[in-house]
Coordinates of C-alpha atoms and ligand atoms in Angstrom, one line a residue:
X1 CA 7.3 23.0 -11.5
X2 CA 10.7 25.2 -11.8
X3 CA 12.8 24.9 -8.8
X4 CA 12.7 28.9 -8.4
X5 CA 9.2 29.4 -7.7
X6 CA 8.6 29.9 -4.2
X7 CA 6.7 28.1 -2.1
X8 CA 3.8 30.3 -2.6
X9 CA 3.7 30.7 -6.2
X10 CA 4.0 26.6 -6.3
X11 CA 1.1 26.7 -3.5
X12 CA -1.2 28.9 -5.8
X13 CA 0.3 26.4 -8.5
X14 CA -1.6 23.7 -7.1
X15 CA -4.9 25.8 -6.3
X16 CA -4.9 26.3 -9.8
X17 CA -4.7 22.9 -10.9
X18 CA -6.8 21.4 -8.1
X19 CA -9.6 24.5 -9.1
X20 CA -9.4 23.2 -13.0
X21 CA -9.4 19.8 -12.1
X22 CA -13.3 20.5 -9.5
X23 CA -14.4 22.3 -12.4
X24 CA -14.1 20.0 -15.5
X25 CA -15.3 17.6 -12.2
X26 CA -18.4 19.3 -12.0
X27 CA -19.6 19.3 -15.6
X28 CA -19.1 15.8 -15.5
X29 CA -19.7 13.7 -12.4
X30 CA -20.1 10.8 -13.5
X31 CA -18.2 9.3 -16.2
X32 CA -18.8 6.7 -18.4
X33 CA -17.5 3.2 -18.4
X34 CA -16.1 4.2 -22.3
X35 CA -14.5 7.4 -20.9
X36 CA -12.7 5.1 -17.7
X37 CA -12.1 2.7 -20.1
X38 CA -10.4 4.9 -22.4
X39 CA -8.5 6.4 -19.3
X40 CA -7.3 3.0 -18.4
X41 CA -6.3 2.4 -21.7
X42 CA -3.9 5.3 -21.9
X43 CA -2.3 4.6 -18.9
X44 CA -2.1 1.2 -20.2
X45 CA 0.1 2.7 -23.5
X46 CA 1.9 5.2 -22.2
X47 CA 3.5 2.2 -19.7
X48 CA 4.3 0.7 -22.5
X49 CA 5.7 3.1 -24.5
X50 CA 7.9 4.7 -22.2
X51 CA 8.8 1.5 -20.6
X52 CA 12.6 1.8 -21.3
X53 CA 12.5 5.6 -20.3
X54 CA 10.8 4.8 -17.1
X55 CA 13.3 1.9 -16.4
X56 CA 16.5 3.9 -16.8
X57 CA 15.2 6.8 -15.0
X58 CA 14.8 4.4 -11.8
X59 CA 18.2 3.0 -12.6
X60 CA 19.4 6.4 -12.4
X61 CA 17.8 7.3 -9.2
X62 CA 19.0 3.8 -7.4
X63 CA 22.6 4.1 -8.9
X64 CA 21.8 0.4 -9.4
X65 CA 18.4 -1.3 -10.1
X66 CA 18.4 -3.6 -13.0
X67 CA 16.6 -2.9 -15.7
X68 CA 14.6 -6.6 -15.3
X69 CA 14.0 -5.7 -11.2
X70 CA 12.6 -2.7 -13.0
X71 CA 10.4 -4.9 -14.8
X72 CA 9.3 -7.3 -12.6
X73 CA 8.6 -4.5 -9.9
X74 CA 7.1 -1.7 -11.2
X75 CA 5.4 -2.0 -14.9
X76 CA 4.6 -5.8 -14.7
X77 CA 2.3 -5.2 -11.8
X78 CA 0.9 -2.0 -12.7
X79 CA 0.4 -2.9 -16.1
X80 CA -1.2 -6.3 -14.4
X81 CA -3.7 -4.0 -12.5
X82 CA -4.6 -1.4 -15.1
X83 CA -5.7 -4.6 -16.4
X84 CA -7.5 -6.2 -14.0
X85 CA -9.5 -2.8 -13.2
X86 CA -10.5 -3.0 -17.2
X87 CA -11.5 -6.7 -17.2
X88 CA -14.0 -6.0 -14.2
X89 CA -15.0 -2.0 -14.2
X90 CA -18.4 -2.8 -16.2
X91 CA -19.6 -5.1 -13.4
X92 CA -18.3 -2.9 -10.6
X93 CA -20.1 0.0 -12.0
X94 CA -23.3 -1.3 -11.4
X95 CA -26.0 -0.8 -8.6
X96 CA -25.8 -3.3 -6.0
X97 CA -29.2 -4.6 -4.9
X98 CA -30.1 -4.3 -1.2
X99 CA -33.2 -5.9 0.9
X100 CA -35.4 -3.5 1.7
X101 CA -37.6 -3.7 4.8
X102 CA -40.6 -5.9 5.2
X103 CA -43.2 -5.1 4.0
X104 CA -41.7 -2.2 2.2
X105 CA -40.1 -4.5 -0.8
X106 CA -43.5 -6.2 -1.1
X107 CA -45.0 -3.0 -1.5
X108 CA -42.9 -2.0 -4.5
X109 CA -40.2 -0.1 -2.8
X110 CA -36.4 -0.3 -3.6
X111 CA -33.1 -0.3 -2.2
X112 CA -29.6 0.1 -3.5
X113 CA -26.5 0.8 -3.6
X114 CA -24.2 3.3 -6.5
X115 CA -21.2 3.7 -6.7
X116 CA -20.3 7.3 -7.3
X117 CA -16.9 8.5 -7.6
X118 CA -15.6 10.7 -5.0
X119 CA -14.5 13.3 -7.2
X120 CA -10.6 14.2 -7.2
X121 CA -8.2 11.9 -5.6
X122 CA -4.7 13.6 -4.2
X123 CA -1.5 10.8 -4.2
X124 CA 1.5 11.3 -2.5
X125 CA 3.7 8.3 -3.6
X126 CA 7.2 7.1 -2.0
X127 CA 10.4 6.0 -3.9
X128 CA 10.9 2.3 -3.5
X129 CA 8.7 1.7 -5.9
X130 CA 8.5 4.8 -7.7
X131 CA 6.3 3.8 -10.8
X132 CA 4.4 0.6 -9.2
X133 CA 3.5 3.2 -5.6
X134 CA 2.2 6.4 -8.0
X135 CA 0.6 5.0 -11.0
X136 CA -0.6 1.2 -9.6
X137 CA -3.5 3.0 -7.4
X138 CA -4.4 5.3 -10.5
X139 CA -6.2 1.9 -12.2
X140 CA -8.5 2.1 -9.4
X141 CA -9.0 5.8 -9.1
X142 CA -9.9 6.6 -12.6
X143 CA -12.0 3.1 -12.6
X144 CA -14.2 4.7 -10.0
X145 CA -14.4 7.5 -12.2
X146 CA -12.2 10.3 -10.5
X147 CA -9.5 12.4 -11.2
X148 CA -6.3 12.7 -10.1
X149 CA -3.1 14.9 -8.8
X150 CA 0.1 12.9 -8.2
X151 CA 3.3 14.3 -5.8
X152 CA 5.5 11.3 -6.3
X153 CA 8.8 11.7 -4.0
X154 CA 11.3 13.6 -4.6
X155 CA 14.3 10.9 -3.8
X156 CA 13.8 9.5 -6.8
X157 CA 14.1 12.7 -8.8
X158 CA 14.7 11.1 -12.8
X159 CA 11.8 8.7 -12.4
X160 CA 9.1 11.4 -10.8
X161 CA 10.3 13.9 -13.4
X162 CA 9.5 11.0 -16.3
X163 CA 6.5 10.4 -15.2
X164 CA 5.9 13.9 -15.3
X165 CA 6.2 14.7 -18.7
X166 CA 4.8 11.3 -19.7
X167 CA 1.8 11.8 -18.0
X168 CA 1.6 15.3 -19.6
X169 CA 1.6 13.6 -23.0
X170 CA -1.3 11.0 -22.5
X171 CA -3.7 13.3 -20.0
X172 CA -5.0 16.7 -19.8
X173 CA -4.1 18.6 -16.2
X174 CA -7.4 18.4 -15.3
X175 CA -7.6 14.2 -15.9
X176 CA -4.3 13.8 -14.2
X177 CA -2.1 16.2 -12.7
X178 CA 1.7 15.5 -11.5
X179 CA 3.6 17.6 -8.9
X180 CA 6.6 17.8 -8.4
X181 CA 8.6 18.6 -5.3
X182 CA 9.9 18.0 -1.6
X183 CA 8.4 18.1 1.9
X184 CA 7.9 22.0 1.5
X185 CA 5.6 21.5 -1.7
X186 CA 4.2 17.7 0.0
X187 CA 3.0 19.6 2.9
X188 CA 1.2 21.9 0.7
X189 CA -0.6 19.8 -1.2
X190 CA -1.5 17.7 1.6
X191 CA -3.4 20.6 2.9
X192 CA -5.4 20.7 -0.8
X193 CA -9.1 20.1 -1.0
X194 CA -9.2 16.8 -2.5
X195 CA -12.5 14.4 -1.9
X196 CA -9.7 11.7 -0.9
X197 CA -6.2 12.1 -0.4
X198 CA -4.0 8.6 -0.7
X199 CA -0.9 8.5 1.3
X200 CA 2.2 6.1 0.7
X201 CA 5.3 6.8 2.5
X202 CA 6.2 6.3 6.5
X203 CA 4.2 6.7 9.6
X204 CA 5.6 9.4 11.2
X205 CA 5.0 11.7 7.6
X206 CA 1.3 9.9 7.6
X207 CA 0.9 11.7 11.4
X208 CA 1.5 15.2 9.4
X209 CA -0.3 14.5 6.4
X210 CA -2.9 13.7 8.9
X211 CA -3.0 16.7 10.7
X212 CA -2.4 19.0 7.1
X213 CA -5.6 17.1 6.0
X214 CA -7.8 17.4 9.1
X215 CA -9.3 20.8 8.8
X216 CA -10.9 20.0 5.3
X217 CA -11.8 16.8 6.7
X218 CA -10.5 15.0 3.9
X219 CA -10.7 11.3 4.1
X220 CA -7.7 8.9 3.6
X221 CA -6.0 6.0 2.4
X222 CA -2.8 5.8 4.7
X223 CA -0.6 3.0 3.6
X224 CA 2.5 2.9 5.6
X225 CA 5.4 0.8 6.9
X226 CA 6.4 -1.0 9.9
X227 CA 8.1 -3.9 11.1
X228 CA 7.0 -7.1 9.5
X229 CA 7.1 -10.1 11.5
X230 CA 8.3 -13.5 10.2
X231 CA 7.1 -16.5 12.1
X232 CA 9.3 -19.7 11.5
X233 CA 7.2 -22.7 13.1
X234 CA 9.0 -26.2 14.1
X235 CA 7.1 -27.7 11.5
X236 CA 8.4 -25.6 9.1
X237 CA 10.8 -26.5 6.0
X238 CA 13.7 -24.8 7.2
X239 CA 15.8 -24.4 3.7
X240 CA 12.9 -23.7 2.1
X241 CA 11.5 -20.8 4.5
X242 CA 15.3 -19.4 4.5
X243 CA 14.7 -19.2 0.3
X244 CA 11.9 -17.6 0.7
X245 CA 12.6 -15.1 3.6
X246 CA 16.4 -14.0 2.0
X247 CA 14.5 -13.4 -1.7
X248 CA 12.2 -10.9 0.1
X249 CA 14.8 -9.6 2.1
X250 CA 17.7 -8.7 -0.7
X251 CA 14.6 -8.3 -3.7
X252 CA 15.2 -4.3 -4.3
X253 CA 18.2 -4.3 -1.5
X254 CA 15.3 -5.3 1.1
X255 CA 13.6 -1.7 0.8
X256 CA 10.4 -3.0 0.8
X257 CA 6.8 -2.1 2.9
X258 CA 6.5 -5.8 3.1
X259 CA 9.6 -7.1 3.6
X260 CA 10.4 -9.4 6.8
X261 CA 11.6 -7.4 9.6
X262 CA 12.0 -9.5 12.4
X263 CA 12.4 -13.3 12.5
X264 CA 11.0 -15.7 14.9
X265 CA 12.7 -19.3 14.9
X266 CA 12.3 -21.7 17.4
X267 CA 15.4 -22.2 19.5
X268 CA 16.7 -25.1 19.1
X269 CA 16.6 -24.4 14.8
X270 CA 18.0 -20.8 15.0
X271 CA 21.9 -22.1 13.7
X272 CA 20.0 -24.2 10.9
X273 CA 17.8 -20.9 9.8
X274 CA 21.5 -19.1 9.7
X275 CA 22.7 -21.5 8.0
X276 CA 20.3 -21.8 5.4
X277 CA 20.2 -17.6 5.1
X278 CA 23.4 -18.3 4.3
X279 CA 23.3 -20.9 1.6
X280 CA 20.4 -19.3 0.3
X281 CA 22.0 -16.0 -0.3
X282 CA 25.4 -17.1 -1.9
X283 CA 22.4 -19.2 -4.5
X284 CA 21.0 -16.1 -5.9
X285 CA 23.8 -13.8 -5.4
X286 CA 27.2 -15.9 -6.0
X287 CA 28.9 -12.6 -6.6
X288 CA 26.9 -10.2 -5.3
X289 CA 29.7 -7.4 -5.1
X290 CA 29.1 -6.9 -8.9
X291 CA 25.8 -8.7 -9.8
X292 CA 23.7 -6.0 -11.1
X293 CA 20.5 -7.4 -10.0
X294 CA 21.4 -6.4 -6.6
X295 CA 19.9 -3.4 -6.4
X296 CA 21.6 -0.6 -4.2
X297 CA 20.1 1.9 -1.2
X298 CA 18.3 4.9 -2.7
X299 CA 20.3 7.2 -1.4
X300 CA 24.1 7.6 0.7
X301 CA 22.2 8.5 3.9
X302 CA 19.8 5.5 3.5
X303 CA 22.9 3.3 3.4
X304 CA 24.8 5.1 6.0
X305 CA 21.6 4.6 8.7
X306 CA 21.9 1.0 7.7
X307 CA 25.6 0.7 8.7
X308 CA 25.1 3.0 11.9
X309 CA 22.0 0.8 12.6
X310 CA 24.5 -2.5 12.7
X311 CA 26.9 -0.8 14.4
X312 CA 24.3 0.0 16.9
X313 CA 23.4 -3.9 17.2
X314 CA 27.5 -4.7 17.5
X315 CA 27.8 -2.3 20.4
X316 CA 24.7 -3.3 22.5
X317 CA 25.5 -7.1 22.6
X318 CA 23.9 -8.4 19.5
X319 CA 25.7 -11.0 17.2
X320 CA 26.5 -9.4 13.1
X321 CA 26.0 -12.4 10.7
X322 CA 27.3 -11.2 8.0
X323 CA 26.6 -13.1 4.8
X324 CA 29.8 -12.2 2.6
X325 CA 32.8 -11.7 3.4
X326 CA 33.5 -8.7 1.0
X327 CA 32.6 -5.3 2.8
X328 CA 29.8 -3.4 1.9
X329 CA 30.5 -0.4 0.1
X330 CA 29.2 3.1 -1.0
X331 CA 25.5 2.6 -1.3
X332 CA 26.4 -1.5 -2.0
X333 CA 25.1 -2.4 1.1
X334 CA 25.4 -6.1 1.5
X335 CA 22.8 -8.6 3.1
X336 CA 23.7 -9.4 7.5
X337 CA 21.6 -11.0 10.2
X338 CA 21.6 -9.7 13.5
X339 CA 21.0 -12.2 16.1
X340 CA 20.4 -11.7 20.1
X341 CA 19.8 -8.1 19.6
X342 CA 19.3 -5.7 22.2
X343 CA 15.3 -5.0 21.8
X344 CA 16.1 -1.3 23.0
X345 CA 18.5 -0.8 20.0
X346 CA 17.3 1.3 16.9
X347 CA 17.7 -2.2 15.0
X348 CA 15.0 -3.7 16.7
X349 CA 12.8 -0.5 17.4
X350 CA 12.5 1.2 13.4
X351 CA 11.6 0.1 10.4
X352 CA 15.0 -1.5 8.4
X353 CA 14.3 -0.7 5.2
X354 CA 17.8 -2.7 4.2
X355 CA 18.9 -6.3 3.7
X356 CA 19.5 -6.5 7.8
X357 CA 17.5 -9.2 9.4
X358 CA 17.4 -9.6 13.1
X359 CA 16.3 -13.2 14.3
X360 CA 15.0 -13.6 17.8
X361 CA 14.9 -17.5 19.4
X362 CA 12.0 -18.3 21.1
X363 CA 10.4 -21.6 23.1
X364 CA 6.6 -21.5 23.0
X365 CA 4.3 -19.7 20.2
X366 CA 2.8 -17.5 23.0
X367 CA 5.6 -15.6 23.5
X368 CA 5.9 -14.6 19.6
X369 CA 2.2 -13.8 19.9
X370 CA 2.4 -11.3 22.8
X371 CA 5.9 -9.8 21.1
X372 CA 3.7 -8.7 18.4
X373 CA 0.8 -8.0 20.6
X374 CA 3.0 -5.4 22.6
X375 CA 4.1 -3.5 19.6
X376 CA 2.5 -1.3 16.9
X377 CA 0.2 -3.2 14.6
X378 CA 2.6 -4.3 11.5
X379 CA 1.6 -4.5 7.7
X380 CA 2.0 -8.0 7.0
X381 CA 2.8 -11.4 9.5
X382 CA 4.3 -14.1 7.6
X383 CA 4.2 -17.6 9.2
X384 CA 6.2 -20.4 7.6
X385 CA 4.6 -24.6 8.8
X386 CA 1.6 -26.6 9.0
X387 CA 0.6 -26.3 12.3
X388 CA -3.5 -25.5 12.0
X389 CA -3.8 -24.4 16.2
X390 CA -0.2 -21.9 15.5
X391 CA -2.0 -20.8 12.0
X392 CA -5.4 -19.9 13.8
X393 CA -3.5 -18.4 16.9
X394 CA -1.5 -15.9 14.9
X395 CA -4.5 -15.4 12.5
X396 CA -7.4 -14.7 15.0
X397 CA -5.1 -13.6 18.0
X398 CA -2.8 -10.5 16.7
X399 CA -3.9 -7.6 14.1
X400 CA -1.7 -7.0 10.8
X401 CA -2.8 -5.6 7.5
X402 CA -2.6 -8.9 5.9
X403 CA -1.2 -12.3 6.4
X404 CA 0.3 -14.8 4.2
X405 CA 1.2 -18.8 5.4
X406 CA 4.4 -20.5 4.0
X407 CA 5.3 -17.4 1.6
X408 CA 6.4 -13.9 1.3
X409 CA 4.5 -10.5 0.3
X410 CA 2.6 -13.2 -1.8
X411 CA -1.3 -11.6 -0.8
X412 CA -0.1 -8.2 -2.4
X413 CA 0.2 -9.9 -6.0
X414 CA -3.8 -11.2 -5.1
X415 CA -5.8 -8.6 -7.2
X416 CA -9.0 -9.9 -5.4
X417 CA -7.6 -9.5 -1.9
X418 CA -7.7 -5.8 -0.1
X419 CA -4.0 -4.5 0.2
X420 CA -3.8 -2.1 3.5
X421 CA -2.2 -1.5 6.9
X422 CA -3.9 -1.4 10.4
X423 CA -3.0 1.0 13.5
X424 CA 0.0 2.4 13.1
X425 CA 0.8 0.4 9.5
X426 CA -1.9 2.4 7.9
X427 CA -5.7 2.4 7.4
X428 CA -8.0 1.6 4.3
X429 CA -7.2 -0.5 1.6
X430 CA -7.3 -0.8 -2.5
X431 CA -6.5 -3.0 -4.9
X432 CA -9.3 -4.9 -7.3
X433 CA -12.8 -4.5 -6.1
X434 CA -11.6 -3.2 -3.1
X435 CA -10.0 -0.1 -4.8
X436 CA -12.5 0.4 -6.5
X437 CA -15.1 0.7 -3.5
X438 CA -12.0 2.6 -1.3
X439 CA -12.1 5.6 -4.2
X440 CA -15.7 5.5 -4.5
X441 CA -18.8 6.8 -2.4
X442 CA -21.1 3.6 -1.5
X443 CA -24.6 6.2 -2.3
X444 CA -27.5 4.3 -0.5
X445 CA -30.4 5.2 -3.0
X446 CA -33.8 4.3 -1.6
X447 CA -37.1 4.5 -3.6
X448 CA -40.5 4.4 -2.0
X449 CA -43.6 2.1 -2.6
X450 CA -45.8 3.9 -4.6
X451 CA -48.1 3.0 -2.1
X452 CA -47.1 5.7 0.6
X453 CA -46.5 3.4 3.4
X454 CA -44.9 6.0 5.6
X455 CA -48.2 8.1 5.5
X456 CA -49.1 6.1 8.7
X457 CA -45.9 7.6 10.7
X458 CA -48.1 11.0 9.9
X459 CA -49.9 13.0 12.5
X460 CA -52.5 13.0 13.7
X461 CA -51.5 10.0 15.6
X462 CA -54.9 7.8 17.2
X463 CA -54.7 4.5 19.3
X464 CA -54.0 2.2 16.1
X465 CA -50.3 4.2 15.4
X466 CA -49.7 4.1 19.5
X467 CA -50.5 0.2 19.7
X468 CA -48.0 -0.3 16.8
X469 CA -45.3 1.3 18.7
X470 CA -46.0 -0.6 21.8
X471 CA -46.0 -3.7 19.8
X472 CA -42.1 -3.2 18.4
X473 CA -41.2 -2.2 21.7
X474 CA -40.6 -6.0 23.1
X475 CA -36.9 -8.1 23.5
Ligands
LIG501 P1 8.2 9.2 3.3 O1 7.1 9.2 4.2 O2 9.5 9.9 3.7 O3 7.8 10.0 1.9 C1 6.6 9.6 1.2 C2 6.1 10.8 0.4 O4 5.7 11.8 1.4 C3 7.1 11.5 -0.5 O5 6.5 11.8 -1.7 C4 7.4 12.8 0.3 O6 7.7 13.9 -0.6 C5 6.1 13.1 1.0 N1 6.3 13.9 2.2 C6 7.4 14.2 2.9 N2 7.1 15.1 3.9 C7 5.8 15.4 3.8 C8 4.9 16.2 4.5 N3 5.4 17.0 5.5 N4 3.6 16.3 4.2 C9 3.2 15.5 3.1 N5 4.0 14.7 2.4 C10 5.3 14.6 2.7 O7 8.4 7.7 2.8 P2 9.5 7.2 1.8 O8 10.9 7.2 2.5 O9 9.4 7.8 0.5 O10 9.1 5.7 1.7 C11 9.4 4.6 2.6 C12 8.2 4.4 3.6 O11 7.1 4.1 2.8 C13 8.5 3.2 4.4 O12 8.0 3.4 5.7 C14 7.7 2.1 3.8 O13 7.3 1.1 4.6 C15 6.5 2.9 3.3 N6 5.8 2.2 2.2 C16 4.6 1.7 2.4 C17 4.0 1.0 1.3 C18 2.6 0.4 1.5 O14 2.0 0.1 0.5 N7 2.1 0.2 2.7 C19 4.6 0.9 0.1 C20 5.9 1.4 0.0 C21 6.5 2.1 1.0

């Protein structure tokens, strides 16, 4: 879209692709397993092709992202689940076979379950992930046979408008669709039609996509952010949990859904976990003021928040760690923990988004529990030991999205497991199967005995039909 139109010439923009989009829908329904296949496949080639176009234009857009974070973080997996969806779409397409009632199935009648596909899917993608976030979901949506209308975000401008035009050149408009745009044009499309509309950004832009989708009653995929809690057990491997915890918290300058958020270490380790940050950091980035693998903040006001957000912590009593002594600079900003923080202070109340990691002390595993317990529900807990009675408390006793023991993010790589928020972290899930079902309608198709055994719930009704009923009517 030209940035000139005005909002209501790029509004009747999208009621002109969303209307060509329910039309070619309607002539054909349902698509074949060739024609989803051949979808896939496209996506599949276009990745591919425009690999190095796609990985500069993110470059571009993060003033620093490595080409191989590029790689590793956006076209691996995507590519990984185009593929996946490709490998298992002909068994997913088929009916699943359901019990019907006795004596109905011994009568001849049937019961199952299609898969239909909803029809056309609207998704409104965020930046940190600009390729994986917009065209990762896209396997699943076109595997259940639906089209599709992408408004990827507009803070990372070079990479949304590639995907633009290379979408263009592998799809018709009304396959796949891309808009382009800011809140103005975000807000409109959120109000569209669709049969689903997915959502991947933050929670307080999920509560007005909510509302702009609400009077179509379109149904959603919200998957949103939070504060990710990291629980460090006594049985844990210090050093090792400190590797593991710093890679997910500097990987893409720690602007990550999943990244830790807050850490939980036991008291009496909390200098050894610092310690270990520490050691751990200066191993992957020795020179992290030039290494070009570090990636930088997506934009100067995302890095200035950081800093004000450490200044914050400084000024309401909490201890700075930070892990190099060169200053950050420009959108450069450099990894810090924050210790003894204030829990009213912005640092330990919003999502970080940033290589700043706040570590709380605590004495018994209770406490953590209620911690979480007390505050919105978060996308992922991580918990780092072998303790089976801690495991089962923080797995059966709190709520999160997902959960992963003695690793990071690692569930979100699982193309079997569902990938989704709870509360306030989102609702619904995709990836694998689970996609698959998420973008599709679960039609319960039911066909009678030819034996007409309903003709007996018929009136006339004598004393036979009225001794049934009293019969059923028991504990
Ligand atoms: P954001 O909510 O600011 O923006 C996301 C998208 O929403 C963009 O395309 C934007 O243009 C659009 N948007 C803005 N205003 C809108 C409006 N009024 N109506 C409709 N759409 C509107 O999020 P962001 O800053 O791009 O991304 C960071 C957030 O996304 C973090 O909270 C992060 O945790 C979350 N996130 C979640 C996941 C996940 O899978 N759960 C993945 C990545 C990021």
């Amino acid at each position: 879209m030209n940035s000139n139109e005005t909002i209501v010439e790029q509004a009747a923009n999208l009621q002109r692709l969303l209307g060509g989009q329910r039309v070619a829908q309607l002539k054909d329904p349902y698509p074949t397993l060739e024609l989803r296949l051949d979808r896939i496949n496209r996506m599949i080639d276009m990745l591919v092709r425009h690999e190095q176009r796609l990985v500069e234009a993110v470059k571009e857009d993060f003033e620093n992202r490595s080409h191989l974070m590029t790689r590793v973080s956006d076209i691996v997996p995507t590519l990984e689940n185009l593929k996946y969806v490709r490998k298992h779409i002909k068994r997913w397409m088929k009916p699943e076979k359901r019990k019907s009632k006795f004596p109905l199935g011994l009568l001849g009648a049937k019961s199952k379950v299609e898969y239909i596909p909803l029809g056309i899917v609207g998704n409104i993608s965020p930046w940190n992930f600009p390729v994986q976030l917009a065209l990762g979901p896209i396997a699943e949506i076109f595997g259940a046979g639906n089209r599709v209308m992408l408004k990827p975000s507009e803070l990372s401008p070079q990479t949304s408008q590639a995907m633009a035009e290379i979408i263009a050149g592998s799809f018709d408009e009304t396959e796949f669709s891309v808009v382009l745009g800011g809140p103005e044009i975000a807000a409109e499309f959120s109000k569209l039609k669709f049969d689903h509309l997915l959502f991947t950004g933050s929670t307080n832009v999920a509560r007005l996509v909510s509302q702009s989708a609400a009077p179509n009653l379109v149904p959603m995929t919200l998957e949103l952010g939070g504060k990710n809690p990291v629980v460090i057990s006594s049985t844990a491997d210090i050093k090792l949990a400190a590797d593991k915890v710093m890679f997910s918290q500097t990987f893409n300058g720690g602007q990550i859904c999943l990244c830790p958020d807050t850490v939980f270490v036991p008291e009496h380790l909390v200098e050894e976990f610092v310690t270990a940050c520490q050691a751990s950091v200066k191993k992957m980035y020795p020179d992290i003021a030039n290494d070009e693998t570090y990636t930088h903040i997506i934009t100067q006001r995302h890095a200035d928040r950081l800093r004000e957000l450490v200044a914050e912590a400084k000024t309401t009593g909490a201890r700075v760690v930070p892990l190099y002594d060169t200053e950050s600079s420009g959108r450069r900003v450099l990894p810090s923990l924050i210790l003894n923080a204030d829990m009213n202070s912005r640092i330990m109340q919003e999502e970080i988004f940033g290589a700043l990691l706040p570590i709380v002390g605590y004495t018994e595993m209770h406490e953590v529990v209620d911690y979480i317990n007390e505050r919105p529900r978060p996308l992922a807990l991580y918990y780092f030991g072998h303790n089976k009675q801690e495991i089962e408390k923080l797995t059966f006793q709190t709520t999160s999205g997902g959960m992963v023991v003695n690793d990071m993010a690692a569930h979100f790589l699982q193309s079997d497991l569902p990938f989704g928020g709870v509360g306030e972290s989102g609702m619904g899930a995709y990836h694998g199967f689970d996609g698959f079902k998420n973008f599709s309608h679960a039609k319960a198709v039911y066909v009678q005995s030819k034996l007409d055994p309903f003709r007996l719930l018929r009136p006339p009704y004598g004393k036979f039909f009225e001794s049934a009923v009293s019969k059923q009517i028991k504990p």
